[in-house]
CSV table of N, CA and C in Angstrom, one decimal:
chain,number,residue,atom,x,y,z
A,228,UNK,N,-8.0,192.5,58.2
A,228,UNK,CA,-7.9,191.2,57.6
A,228,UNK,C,-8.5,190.1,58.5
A,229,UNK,N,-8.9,190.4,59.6
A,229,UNK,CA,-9.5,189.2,60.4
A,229,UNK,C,-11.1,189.2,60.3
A,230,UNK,N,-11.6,187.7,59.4
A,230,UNK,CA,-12.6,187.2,59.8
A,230,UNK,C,-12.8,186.6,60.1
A,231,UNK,N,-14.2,185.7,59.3
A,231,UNK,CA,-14.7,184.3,60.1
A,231,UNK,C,-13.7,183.0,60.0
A,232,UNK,N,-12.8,183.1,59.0
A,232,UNK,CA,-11.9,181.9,58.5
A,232,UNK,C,-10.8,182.0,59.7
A,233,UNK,N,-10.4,183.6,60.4
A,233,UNK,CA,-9.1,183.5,61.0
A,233,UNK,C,-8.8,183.2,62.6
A,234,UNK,N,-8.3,182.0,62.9
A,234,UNK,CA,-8.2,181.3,64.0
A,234,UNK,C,-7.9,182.7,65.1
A,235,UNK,N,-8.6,183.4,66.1
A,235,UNK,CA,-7.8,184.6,66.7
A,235,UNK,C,-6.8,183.5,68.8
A,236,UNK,N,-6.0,183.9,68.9
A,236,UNK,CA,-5.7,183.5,70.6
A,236,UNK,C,-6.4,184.8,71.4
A,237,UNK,N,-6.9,184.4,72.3
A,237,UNK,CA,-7.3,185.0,73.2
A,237,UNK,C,-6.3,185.3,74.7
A,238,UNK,N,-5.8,186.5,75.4
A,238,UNK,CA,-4.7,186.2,76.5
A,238,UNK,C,-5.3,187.3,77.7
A,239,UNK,N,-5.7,187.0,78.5
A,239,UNK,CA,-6.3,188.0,79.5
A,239,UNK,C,-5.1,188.7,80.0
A,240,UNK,N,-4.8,189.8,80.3
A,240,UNK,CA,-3.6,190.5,80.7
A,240,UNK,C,-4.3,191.4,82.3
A,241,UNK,N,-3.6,191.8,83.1
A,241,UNK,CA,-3.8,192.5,84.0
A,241,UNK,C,-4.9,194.1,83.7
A,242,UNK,N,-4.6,194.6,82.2
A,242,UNK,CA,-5.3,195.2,82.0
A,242,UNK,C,-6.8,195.8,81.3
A,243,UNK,N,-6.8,194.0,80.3
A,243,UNK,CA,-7.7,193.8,79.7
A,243,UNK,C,-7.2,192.5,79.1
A,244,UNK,N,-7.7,192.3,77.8
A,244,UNK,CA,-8.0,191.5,76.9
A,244,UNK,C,-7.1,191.6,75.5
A,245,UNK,N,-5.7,190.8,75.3
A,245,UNK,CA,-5.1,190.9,74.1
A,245,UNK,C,-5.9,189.6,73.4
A,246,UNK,N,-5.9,189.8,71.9
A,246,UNK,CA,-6.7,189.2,71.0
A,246,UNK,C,-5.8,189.5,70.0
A,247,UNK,N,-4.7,188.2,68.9
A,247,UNK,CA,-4.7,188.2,68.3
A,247,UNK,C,-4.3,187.1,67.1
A,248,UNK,N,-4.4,187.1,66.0
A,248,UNK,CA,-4.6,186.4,64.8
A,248,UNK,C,-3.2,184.9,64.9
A,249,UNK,N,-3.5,184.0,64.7
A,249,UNK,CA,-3.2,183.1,65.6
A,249,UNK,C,-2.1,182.5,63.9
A,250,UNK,N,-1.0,182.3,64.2
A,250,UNK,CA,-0.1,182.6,62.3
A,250,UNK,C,0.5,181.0,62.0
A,251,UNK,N,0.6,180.2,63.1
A,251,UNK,CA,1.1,179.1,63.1
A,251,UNK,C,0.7,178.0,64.5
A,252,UNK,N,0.4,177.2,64.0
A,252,UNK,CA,0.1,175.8,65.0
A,252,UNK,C,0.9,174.8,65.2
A,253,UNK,N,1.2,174.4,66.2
A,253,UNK,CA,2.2,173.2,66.8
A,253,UNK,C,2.1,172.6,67.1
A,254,UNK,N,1.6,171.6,66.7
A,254,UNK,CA,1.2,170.3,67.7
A,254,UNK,C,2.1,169.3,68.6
A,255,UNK,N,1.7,168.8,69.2
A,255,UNK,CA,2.6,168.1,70.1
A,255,UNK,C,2.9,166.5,69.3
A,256,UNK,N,2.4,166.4,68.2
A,256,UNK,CA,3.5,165.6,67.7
A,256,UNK,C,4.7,166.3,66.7
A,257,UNK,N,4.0,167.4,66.3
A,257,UNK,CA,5.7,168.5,65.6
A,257,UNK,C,6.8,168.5,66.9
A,258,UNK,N,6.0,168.9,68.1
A,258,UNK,CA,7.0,169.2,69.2
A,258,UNK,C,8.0,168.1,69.3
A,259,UNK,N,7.6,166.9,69.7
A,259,UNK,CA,8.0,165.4,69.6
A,259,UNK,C,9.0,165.1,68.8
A,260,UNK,N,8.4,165.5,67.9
A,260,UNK,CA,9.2,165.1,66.2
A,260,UNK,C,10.5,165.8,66.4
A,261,UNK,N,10.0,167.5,66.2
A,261,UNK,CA,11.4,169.0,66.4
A,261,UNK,C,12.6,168.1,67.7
A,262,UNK,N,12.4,167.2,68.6
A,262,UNK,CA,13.0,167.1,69.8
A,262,UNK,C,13.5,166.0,69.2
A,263,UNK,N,12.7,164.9,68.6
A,263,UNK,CA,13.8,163.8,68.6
A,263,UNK,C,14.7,164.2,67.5
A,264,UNK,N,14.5,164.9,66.4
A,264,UNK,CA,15.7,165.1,65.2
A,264,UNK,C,17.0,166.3,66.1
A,265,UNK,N,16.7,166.5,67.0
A,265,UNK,CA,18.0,167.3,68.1
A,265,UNK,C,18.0,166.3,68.6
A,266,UNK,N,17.8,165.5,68.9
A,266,UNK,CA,18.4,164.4,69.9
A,266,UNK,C,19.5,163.7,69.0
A,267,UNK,N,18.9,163.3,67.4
A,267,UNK,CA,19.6,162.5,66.6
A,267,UNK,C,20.9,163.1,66.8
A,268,UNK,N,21.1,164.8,66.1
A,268,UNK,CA,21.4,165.3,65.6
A,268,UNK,C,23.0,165.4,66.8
A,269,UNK,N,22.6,165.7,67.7
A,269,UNK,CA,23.5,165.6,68.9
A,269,UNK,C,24.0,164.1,69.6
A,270,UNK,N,23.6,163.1,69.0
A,270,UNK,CA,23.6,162.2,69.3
A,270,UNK,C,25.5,161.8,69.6
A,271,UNK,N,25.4,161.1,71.1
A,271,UNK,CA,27.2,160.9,71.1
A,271,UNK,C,28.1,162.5,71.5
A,272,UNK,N,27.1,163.9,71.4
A,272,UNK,CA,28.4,164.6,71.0
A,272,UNK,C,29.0,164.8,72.5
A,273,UNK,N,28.4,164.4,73.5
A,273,UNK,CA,29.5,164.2,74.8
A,273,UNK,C,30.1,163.2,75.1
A,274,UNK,N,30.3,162.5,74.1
A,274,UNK,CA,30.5,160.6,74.8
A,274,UNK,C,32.0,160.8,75.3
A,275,UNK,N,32.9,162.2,74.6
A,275,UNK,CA,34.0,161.3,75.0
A,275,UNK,C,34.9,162.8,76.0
A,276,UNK,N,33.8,163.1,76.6
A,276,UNK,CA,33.9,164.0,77.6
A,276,UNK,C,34.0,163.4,78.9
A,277,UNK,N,35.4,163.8,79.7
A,277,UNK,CA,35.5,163.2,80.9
A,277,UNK,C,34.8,164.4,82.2
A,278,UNK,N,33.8,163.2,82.7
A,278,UNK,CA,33.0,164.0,83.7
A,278,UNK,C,33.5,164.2,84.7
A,279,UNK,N,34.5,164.0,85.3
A,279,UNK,CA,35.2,163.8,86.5
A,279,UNK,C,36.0,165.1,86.3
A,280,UNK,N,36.4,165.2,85.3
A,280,UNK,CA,37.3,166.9,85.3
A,280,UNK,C,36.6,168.0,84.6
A,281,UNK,N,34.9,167.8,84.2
A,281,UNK,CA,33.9,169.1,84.2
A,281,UNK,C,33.6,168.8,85.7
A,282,UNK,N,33.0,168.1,86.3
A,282,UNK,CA,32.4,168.0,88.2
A,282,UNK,C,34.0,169.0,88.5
A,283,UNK,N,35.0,169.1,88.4
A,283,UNK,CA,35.9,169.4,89.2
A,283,UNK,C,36.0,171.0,88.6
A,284,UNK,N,36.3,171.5,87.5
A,284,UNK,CA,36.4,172.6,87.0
A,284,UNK,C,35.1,173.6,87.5
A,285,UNK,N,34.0,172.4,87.3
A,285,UNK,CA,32.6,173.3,87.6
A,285,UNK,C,32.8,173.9,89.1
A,286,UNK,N,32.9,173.0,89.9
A,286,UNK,CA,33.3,173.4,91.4
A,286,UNK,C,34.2,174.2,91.5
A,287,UNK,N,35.4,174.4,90.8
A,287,UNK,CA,36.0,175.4,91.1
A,287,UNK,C,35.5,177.2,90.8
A,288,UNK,N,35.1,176.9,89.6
A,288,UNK,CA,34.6,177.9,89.4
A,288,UNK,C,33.1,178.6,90.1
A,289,UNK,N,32.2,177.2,90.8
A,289,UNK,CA,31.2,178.0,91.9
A,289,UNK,C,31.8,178.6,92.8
A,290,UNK,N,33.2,177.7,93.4
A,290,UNK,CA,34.0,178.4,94.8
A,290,UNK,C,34.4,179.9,94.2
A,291,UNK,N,35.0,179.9,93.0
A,291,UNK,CA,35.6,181.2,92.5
A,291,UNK,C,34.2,182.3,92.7
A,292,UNK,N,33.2,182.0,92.3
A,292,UNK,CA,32.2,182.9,92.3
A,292,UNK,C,31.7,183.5,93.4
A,293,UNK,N,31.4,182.2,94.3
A,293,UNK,CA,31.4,182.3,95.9
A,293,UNK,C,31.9,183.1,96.7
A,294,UNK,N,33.3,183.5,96.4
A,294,UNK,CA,34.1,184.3,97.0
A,294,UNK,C,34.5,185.8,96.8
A,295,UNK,N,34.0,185.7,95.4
A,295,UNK,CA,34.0,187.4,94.8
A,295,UNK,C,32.4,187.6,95.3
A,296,UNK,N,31.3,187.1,95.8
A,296,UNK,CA,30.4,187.5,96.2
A,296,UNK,C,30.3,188.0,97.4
A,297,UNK,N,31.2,186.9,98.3
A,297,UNK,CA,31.5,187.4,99.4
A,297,UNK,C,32.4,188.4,100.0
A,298,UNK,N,33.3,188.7,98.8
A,298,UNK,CA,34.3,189.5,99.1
A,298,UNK,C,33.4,190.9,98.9
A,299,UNK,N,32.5,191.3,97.8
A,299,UNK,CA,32.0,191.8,97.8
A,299,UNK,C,30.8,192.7,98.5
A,300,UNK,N,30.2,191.9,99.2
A,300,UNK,CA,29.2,191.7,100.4
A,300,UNK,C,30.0,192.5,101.2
């Protein structure tokens, strides 16, 4: 099914040359676009999250991690 009309990608690989039929395009204003309607979309949903007791929990749990690695070791 590939001819002169079909866009192919070209990807040089360690062992040769993969070559194939190219199915969908993205532009970097879709990318743009795709990112700010996630942004909308999420917009606020941490506002009323206290960072002072994720910073503390998070820490606890690197120390927790820290120590079963080392206990491990």
């Amino acid at each position: 099914g590939i001819d002169s009309t079909v866009t192919l990608n070209m990807m040089l690989t360690g062992k040769g040359i993969y070559i194939y039929p190219v199915e969908e395009i993205i532009t970097k204003a879709d990318t743009e676009s795709s990112y700010l309607r996630l942004l909308e979309k999420t917009k606020g949903a941490w506002s009323n999250e206290d960072w002072d007791e994720i910073d503390i929990k998070r820490s606890e749990i690197e120390l927790k991690a820290s120590e079963s690695r080392k206990n491990r070791w």
